[in-house]
Short mmCIF file of C-alpha atoms and ligand atoms in Angstrom, two decimals:
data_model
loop_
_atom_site.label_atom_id
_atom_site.label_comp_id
_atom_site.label_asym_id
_atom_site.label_seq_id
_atom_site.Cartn_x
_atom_site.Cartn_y
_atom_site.Cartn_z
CA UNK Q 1 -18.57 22.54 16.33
CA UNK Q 2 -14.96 23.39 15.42
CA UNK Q 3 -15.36 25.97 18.65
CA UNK Q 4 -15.96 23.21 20.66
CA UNK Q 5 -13.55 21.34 19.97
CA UNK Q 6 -10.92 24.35 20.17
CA UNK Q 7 -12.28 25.03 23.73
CA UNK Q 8 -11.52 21.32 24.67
CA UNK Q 9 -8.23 21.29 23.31
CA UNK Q 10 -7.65 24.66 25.27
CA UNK Q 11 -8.80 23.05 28.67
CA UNK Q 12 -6.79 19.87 28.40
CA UNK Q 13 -3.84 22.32 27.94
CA UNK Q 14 -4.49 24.31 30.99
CA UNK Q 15 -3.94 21.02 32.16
CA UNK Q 16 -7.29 19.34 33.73
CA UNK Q 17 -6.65 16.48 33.73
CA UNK Q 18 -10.06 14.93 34.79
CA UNK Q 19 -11.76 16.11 32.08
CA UNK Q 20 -12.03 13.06 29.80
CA UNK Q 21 -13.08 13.22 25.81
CA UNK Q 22 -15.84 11.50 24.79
CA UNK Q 23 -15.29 8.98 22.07
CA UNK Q 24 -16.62 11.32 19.27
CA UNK Q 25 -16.91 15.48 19.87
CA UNK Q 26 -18.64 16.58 17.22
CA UNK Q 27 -20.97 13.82 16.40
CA UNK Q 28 -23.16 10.63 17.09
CA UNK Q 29 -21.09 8.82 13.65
CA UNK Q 30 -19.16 6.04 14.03
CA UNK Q 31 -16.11 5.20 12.68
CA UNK Q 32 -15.36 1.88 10.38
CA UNK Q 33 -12.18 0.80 8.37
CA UNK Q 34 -11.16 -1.16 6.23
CA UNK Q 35 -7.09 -2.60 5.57
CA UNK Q 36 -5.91 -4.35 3.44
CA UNK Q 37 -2.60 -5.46 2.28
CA UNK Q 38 -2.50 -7.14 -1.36
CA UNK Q 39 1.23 -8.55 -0.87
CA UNK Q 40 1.72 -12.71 0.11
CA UNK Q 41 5.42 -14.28 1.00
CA UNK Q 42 7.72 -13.83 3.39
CA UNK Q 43 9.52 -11.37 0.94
CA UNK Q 44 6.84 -9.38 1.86
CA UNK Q 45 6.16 -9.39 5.65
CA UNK Q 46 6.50 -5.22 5.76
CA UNK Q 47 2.83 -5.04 4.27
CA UNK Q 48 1.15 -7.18 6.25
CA UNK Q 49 3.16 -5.92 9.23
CA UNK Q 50 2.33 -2.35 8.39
CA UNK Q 51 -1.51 -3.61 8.08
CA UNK Q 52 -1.62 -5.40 11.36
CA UNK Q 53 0.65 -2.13 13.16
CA UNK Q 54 -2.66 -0.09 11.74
CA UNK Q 55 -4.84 -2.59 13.68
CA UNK Q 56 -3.21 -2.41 16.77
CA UNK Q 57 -3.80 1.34 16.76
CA UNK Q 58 -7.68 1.51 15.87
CA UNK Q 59 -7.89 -1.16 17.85
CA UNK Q 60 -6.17 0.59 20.94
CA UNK Q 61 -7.89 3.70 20.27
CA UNK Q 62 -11.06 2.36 21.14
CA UNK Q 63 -12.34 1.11 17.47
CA UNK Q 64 -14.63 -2.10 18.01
CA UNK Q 65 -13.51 -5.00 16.08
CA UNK Q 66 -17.07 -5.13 14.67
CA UNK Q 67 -16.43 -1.81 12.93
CA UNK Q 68 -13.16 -3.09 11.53
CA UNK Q 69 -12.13 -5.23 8.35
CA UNK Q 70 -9.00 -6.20 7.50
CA UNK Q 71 -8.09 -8.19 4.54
CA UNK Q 72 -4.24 -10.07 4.48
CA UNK Q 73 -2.84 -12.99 2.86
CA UNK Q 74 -2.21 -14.46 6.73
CA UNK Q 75 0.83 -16.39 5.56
CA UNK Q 76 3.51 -14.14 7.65
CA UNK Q 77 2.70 -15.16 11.41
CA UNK Q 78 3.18 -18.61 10.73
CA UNK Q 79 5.59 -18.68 7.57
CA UNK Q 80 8.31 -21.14 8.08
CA UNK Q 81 10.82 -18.36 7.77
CA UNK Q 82 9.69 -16.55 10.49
CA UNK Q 83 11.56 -17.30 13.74
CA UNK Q 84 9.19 -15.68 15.78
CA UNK Q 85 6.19 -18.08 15.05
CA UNK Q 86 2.94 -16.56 15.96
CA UNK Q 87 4.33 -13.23 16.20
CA UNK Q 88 5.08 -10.11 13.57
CA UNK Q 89 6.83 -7.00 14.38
CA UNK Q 90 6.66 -3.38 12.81
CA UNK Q 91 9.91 -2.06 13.56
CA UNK Q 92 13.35 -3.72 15.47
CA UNK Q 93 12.43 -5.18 19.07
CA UNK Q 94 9.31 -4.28 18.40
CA UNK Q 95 5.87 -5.14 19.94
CA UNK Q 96 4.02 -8.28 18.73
CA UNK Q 97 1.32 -6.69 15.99
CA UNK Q 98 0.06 -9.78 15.39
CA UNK Q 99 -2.21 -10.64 18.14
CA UNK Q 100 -6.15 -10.10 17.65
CA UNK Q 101 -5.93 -8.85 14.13
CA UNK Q 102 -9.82 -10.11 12.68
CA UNK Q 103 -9.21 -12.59 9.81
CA UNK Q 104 -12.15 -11.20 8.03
CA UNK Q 105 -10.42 -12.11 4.62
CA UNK Q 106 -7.63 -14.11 3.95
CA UNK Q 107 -5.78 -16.16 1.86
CA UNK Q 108 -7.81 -16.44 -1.82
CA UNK Q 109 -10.78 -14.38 0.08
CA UNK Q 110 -7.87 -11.19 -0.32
CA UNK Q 111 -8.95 -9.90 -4.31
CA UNK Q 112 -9.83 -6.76 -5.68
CA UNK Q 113 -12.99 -7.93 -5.86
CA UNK Q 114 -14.24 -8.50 -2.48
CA UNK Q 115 -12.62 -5.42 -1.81
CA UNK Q 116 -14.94 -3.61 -3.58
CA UNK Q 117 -18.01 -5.44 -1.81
CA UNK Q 118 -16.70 -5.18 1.33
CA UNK Q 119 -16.60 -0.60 0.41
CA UNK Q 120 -20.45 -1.11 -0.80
CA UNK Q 121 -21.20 -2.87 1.96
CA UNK Q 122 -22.40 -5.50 -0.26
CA UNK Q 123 -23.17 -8.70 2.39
CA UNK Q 124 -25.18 -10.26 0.12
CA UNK Q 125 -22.49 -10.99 -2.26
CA UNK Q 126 -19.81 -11.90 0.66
CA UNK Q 127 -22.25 -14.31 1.50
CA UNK Q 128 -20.09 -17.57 2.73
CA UNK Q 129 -16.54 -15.85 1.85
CA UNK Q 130 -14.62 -14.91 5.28
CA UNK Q 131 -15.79 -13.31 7.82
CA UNK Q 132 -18.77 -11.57 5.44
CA UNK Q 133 -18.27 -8.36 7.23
CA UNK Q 134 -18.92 -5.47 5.12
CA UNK Q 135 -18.62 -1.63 5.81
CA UNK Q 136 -21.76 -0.45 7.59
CA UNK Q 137 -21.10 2.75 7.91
CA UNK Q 138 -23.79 5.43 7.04
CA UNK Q 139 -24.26 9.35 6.73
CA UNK Q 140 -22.85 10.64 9.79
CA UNK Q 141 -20.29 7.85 10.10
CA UNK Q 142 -16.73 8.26 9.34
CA UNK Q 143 -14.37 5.78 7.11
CA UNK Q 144 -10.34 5.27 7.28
CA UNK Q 145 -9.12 3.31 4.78
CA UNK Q 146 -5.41 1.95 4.74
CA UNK Q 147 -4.37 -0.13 1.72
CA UNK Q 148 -0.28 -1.66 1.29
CA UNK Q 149 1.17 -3.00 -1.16
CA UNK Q 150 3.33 -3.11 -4.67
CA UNK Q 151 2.14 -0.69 -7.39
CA UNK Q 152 2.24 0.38 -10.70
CA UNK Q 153 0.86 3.28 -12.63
CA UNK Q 154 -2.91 2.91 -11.83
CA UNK Q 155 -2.66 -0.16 -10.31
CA UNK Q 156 -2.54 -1.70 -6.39
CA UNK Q 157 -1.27 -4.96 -6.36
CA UNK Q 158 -3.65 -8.23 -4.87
CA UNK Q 159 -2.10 -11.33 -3.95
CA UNK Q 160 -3.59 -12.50 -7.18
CA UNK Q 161 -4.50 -9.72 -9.48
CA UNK Q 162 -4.51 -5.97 -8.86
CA UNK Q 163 -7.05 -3.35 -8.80
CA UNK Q 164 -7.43 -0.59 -11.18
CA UNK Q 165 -7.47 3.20 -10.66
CA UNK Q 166 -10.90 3.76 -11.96
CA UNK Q 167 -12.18 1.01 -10.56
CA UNK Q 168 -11.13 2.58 -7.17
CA UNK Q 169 -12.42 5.84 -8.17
CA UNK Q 170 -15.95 4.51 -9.23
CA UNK Q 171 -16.54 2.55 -5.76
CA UNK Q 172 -15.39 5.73 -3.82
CA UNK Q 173 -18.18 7.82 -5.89
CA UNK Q 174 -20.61 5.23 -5.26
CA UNK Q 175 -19.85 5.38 -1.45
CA UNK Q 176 -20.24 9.32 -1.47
CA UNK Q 177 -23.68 8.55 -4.09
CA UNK Q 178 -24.92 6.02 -1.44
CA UNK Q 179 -24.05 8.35 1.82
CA UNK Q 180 -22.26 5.87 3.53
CA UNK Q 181 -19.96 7.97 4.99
CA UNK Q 182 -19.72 11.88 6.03
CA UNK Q 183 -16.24 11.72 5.70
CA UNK Q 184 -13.68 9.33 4.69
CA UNK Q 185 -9.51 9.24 4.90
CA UNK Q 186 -7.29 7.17 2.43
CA UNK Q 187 -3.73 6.52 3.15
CA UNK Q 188 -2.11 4.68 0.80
CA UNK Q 189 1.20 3.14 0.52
CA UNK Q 190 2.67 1.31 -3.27
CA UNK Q 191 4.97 2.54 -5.66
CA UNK Q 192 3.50 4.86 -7.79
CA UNK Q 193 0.75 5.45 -5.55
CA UNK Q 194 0.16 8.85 -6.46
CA UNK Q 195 -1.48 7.52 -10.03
CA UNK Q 196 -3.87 5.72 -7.27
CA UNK Q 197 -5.64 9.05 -6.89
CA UNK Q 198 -5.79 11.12 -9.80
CA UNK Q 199 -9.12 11.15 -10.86
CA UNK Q 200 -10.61 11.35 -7.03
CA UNK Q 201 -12.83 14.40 -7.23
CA UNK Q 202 -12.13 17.35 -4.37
CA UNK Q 203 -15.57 17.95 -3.35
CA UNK Q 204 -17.14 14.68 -1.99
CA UNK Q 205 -15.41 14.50 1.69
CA UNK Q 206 -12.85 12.10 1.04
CA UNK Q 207 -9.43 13.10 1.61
CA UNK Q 208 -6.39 10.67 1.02
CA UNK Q 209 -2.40 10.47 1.30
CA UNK Q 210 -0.20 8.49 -1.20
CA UNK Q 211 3.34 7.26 -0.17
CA UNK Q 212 4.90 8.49 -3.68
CA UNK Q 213 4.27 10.78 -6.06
CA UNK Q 214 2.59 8.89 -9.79
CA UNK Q 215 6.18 8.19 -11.09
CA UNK Q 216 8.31 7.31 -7.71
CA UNK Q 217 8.80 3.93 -6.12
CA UNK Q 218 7.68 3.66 -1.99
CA UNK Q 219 9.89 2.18 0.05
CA UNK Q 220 11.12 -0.40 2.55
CA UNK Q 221 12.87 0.30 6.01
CA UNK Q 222 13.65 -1.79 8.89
CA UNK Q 223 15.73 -4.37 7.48
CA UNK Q 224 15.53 -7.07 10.33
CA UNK Q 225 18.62 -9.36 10.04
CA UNK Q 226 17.33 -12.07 12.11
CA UNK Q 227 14.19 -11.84 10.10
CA UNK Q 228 15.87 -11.78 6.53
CA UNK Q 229 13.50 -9.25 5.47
CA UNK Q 230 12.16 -5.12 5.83
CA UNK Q 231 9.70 -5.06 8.45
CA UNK Q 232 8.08 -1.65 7.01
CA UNK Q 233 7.32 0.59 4.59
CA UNK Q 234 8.58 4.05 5.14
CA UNK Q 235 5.44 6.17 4.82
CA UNK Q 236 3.77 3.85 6.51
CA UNK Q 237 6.45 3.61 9.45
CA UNK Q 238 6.34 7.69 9.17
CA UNK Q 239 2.19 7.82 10.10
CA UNK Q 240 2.08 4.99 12.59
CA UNK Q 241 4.84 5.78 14.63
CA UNK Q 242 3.15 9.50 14.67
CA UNK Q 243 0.07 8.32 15.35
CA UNK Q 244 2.11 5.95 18.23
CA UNK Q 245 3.76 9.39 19.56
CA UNK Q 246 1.12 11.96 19.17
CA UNK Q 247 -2.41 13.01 21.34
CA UNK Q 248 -4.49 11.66 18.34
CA UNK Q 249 -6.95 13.79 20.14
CA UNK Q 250 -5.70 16.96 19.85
CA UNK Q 251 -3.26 16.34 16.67
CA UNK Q 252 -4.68 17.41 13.17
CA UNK Q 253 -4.40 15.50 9.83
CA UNK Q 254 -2.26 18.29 8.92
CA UNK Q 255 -0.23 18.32 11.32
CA UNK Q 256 0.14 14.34 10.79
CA UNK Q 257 0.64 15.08 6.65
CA UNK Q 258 3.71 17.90 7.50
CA UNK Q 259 5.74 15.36 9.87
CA UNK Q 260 5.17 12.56 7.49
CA UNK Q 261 5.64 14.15 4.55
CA UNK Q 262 8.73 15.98 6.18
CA UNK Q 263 9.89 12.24 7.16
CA UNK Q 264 9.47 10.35 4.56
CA UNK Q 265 12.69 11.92 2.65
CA UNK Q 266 12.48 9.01 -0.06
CA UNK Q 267 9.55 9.35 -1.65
CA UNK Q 268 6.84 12.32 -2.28
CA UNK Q 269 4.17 12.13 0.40
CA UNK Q 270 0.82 13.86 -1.19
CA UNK Q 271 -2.56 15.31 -0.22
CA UNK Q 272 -5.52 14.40 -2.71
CA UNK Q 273 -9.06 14.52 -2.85
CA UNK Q 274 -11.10 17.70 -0.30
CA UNK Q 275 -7.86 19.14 1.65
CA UNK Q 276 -10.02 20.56 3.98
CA UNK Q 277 -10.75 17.27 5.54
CA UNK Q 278 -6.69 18.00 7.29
CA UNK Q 279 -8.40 20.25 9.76
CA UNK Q 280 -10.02 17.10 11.56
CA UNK Q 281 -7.79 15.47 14.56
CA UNK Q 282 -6.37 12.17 13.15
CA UNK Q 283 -8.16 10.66 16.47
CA UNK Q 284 -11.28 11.14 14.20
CA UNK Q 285 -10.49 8.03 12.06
CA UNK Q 286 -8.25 5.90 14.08
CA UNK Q 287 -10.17 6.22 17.14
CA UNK Q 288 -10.49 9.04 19.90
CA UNK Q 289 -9.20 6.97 23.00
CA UNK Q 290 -6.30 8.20 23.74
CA UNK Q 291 -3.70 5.68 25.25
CA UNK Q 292 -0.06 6.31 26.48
CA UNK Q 293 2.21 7.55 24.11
CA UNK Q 294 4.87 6.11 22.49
CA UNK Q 295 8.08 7.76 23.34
CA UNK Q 296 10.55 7.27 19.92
CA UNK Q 297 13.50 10.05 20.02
CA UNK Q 298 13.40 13.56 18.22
CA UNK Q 299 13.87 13.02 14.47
CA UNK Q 300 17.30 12.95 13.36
CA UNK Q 301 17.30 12.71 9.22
CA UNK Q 302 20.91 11.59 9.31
CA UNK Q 303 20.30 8.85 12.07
CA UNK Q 304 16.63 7.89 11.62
CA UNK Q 305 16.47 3.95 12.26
CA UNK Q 306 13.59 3.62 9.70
CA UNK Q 307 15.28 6.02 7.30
CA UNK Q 308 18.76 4.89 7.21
CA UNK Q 309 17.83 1.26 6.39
CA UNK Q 310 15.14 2.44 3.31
CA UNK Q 311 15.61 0.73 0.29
CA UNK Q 312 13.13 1.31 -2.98
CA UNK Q 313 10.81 -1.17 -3.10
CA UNK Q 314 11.65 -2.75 -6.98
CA UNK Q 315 15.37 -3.59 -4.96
CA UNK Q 316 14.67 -5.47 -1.92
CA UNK Q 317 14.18 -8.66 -3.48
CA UNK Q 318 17.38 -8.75 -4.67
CA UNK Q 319 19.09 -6.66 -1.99
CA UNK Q 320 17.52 -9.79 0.45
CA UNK Q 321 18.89 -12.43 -1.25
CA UNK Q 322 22.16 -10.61 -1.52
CA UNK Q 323 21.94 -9.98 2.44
CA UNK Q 324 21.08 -13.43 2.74
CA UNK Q 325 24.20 -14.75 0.59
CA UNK Q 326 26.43 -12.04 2.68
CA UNK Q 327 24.97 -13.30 5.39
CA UNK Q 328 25.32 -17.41 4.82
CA UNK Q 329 28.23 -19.11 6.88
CA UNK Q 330 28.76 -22.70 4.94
CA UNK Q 331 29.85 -22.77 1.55
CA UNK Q 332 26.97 -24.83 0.38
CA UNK Q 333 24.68 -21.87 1.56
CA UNK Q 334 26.50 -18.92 0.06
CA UNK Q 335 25.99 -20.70 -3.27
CA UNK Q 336 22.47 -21.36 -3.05
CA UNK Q 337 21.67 -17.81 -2.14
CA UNK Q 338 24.33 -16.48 -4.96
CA UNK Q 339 22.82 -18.66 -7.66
CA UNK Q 340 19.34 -17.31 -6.37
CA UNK Q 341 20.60 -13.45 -7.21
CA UNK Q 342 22.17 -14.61 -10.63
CA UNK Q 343 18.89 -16.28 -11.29
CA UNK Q 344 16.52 -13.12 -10.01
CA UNK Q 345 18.39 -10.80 -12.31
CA UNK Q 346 18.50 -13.34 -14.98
CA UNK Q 347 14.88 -13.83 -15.17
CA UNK Q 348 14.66 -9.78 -14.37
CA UNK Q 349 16.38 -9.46 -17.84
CA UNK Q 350 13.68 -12.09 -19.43
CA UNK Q 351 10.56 -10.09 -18.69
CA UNK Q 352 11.76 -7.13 -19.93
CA UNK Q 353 13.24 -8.75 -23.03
CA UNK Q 354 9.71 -10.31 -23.60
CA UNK Q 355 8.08 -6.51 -23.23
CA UNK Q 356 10.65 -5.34 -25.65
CA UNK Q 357 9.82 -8.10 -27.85
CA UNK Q 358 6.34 -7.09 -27.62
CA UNK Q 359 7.04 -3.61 -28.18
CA UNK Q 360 8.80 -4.04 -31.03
CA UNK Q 361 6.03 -6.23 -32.83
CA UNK Q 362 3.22 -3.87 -32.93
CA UNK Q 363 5.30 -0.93 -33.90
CA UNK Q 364 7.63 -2.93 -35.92
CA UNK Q 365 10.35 -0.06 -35.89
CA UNK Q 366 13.15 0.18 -33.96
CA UNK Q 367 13.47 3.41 -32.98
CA UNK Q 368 9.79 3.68 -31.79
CA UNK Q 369 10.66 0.50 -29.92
CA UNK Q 370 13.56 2.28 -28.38
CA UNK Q 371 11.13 5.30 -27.46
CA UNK Q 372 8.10 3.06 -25.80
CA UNK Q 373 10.59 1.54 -23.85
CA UNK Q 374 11.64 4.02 -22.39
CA UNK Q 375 10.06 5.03 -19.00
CA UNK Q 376 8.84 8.76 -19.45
CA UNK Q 377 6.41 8.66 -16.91
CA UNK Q 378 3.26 9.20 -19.21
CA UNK Q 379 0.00 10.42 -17.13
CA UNK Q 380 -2.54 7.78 -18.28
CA UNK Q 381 -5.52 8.97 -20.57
CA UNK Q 382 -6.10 5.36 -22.76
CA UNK Q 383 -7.32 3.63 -19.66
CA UNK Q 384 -9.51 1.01 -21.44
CA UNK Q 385 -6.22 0.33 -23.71
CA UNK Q 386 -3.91 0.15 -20.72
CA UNK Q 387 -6.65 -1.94 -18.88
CA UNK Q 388 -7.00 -4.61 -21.69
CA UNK Q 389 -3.41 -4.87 -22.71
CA UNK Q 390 -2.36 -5.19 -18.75
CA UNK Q 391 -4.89 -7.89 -18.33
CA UNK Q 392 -3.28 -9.52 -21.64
CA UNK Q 393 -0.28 -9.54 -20.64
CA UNK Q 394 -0.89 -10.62 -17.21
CA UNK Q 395 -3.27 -13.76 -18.83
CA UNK Q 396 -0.68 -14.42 -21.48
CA UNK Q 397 2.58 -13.35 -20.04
CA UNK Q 398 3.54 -12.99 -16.76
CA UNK Q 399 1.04 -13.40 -13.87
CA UNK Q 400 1.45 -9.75 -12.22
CA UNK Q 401 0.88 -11.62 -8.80
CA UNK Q 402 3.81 -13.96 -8.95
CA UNK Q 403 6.18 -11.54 -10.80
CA UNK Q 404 5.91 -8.80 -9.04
CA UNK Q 405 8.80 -7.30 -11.18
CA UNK Q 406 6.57 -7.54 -14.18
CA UNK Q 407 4.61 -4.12 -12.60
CA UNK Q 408 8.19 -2.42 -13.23
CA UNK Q 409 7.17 -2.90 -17.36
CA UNK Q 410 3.72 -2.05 -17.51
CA UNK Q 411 5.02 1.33 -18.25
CA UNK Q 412 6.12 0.45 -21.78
CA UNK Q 413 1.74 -0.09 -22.08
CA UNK Q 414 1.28 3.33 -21.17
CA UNK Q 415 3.31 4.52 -23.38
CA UNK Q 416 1.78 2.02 -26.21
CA UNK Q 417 -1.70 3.24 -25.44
CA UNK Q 418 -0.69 7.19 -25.39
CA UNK Q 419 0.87 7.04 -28.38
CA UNK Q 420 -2.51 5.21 -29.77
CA UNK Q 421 -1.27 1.34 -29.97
CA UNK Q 422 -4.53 -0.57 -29.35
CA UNK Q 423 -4.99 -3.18 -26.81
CA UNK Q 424 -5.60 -5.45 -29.77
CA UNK Q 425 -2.27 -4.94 -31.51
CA UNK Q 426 -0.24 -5.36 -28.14
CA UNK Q 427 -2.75 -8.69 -27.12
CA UNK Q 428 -1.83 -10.54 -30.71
CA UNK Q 429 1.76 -9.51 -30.22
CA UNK Q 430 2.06 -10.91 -26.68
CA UNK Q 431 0.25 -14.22 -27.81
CA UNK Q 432 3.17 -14.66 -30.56
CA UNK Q 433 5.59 -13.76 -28.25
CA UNK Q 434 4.93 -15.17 -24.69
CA UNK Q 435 4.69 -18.93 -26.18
CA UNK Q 436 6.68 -19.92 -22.72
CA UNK Q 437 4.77 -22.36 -19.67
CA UNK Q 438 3.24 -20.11 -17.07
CA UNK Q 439 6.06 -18.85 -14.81
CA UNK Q 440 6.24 -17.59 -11.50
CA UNK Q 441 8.73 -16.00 -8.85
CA UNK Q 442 10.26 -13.26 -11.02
CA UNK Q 443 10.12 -10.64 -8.14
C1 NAG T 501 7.78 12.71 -8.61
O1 NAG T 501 8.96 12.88 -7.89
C2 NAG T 501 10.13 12.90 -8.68
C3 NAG T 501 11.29 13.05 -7.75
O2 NAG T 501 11.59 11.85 -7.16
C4 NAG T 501 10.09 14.05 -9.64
O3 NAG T 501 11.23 14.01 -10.48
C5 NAG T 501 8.82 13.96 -10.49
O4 NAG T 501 8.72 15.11 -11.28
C6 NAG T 501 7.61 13.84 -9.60
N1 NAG T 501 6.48 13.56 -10.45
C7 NAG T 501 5.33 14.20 -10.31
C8 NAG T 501 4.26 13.80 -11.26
O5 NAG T 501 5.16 15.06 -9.46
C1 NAG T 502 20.52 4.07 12.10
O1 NAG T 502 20.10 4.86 13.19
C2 NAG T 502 20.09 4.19 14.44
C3 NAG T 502 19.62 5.11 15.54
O2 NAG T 502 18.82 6.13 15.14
C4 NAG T 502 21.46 3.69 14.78
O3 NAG T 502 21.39 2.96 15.99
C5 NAG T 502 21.97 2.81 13.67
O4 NAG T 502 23.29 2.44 13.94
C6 NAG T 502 21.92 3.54 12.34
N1 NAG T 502 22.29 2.60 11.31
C7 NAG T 502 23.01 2.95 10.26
C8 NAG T 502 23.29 1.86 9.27
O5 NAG T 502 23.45 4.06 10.10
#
């Protein structure tokens, strides 16, 4: 079949035009996808953005809404902050990417859980919750999967808890175990993202992209000053506006993974799972209509509009609030948004204080405090450890969900758990510790 398709790419090159592609060349599959971004506020509009950009590209490359579910907060479109009502962008003057996106799952309906239903196809139990669509793809079908959000090692952020690495892993294996797709493509964009895919085996046809390596943060770009916030992630930015530029027809995925991962100068941009999946066009899972090309200029690393406005994720709450205090004409509004950075890094300093304190009651010596606080970028093995004492400190602590800065810590749990803390130790020391009310905002 790869002959074939060599042969077609050669005659479209000789330049006849008339001869037009079917939808799929080397198969009767289908194609289905699933996005999702886990992120809700304003703060936030880049994932959702990103998501809905995806959309708009399936959905112009000829992918039935049927055979797509997305899964998004929904509270960016019509956010009081947005001065575009109705309407989200992906990058500056950009195209609305809002209109048509399905609202298969939105609001509460956006967890970890239905996630995972919606990958095993599992109507039964999205009975009455959103849309209830569910993958139904099968053997020969193929599956693109785009998922956006904050991370943390072995974790992708929800809007209000987070799924787990191996929990990931385990419904991916069940897909392959269940045939319900021939092949499948992740791209995947959070801090840390690389930790997202350790464990995904290299022989079961699924093949997936992280924005950053396990350690790095991903980042923001397109800071939108009318907007007051990043309307992108870079990876993400990097792949669409490829996809946006290039014959998805003819281009492969590794062609797509060298310009992206030659783009995307902030973070590491890696290949996981069966590599030889990058021979397959990238029209394959986005869709095999081709539509008019985007024209964006050549790439210019010094002068790239996404690149020269990145910013790590972990700094653009406060680097918003600080544009938004640079930014405020009266007084009276300077304040507000000044006391709002004093207050961010404030409460910043309270979480981590509370981890410390943590940290230093189960190994009650300083030193060893000093050394599991300290972010050495441990690989995790203890996953039932880190899994019980993240959920305790999530419970007990600091809802992960409302402070996103709280991910930034977890690391001090790895490090507990590889040097062989127990879940237990770290769950009595956060209830003696975190005797505070619930708080929320610490982003
Ligand atoms: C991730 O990238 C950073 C550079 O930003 C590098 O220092 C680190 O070694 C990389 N980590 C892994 C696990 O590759
Ligand atoms: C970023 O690049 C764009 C064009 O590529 C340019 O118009 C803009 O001025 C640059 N911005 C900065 C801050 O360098």
């Amino acid at each position: 079949m790869r002959v074939l398709v060599a042969l077609m790419v050669v005659v479209v090159s000789v330049g006849v035009q008339a001869l037009v592609m079917p939808a799929s060349t080397d198969d009767s599959g289908d194609l289905w996808a699933v996005l999702v971004a886990g992120s809700k506020t304003y703060m936030n509009y880049r994932h959702q953005a990103d998501v809905c950009h995806a959309y708009q590209i399936l959905h112009s490359h000829g992918v039935p809404d049927d055979h797509i579910i997305v899964m998004m907060f929904d509270d960016i479109a019509n956010s009081p902050e947005n001065p575009t009502p109705g309407k989200i962008i992906n990058r500056p003057d950009g195209p609305d990417v809002y209109q048509g996106v399905p609202k298969d799952y939105t609001g509460t309906d956006v967890t970890p859980e239905n996630f995972l239903k919606v990958l095993a196809g599992d109507t039964e139990g999205l009975k009455g919750v959103g849309s209830g669509k569910v993958l139904g793809s099968g053997p020969n079908d193929r599956v693109f999967i785009n998922l956006v959000d904050h991370g943390a090692p072995g974790i992708f952020g929800f809007p209000t808890t987070f799924l787990y690495e191996n929990d990931f892993t385990n419904a991916i294996l069940g897909m392959s175990r269940n045939k319900q797709f021939k092949e499948m493509t992740i791209y995947l964009e959070a801090c840390e993202s690389g930790s997202m895919f350790k464990n995904l085996p290299d022989d079961i046809n699924v093949y997936a992209l992280s924005a950053a390596n396990s350690t790095q943060s991903s980042y923001a770009c397109y800071f939108d000053s009318a907007r007051r916030t990043f309307l992108g992630d870079v990876f993400s930015i990097k792949w669409m506006e490829d996809t946006d530029r290039e014959d998805v027809t003819k281009e492969s995925l590794l062609k797509q993974y060298s310009i992206v991962a030659k783009e995307t100068t902030t973070s590491q941009v890696l290949q996981f799972g069966q590599l030889s999946i990058d021979t397959q066009r990238v029209g394959q899972f986005v869709g095999d209509d081709q539509t008019t090309l985007d024209t964006f200029g050549p790439f210019n690393p010094l002068n790239d509009p996404c690149l020269n406005s990145s910013m790590a994720s972990p700094d653009v709450p406060l680097a918003t609030l600080q544009m938004n205090h640079n930014n405020a004409v009266a007084d009276l509004g300077a304040d507000f948004w000044q006391t709002q950075v004093d207050m961010l890094q404030e409460s910043r300093g309270f979480v981590k204080d509370k981890m410390r304190e943590i940290v230093a009651a189960v190994t009650g010596d300083s030193s060893l405090t000093n050394q599991m606080m300290t972010n050495n970028h441990h690989q995790i093995h203890k996953n039932k450890c880190y899994q019980a004492a993240t959920n305790s400190f999530h419970d007990i602590c600091f809802d992960l969900s409302e402070n996103t800065y709280a991910m930034r810590v977890l690391y001090a749990i790895v490090n507990l758990c590889e040097h062989g803390y127990t879940a237990d130790e770290f769950t009595t020391a956060a209830r003696a510790v975190c005797d505070f009310d619930p708080i929320t905002g610490i982003i």
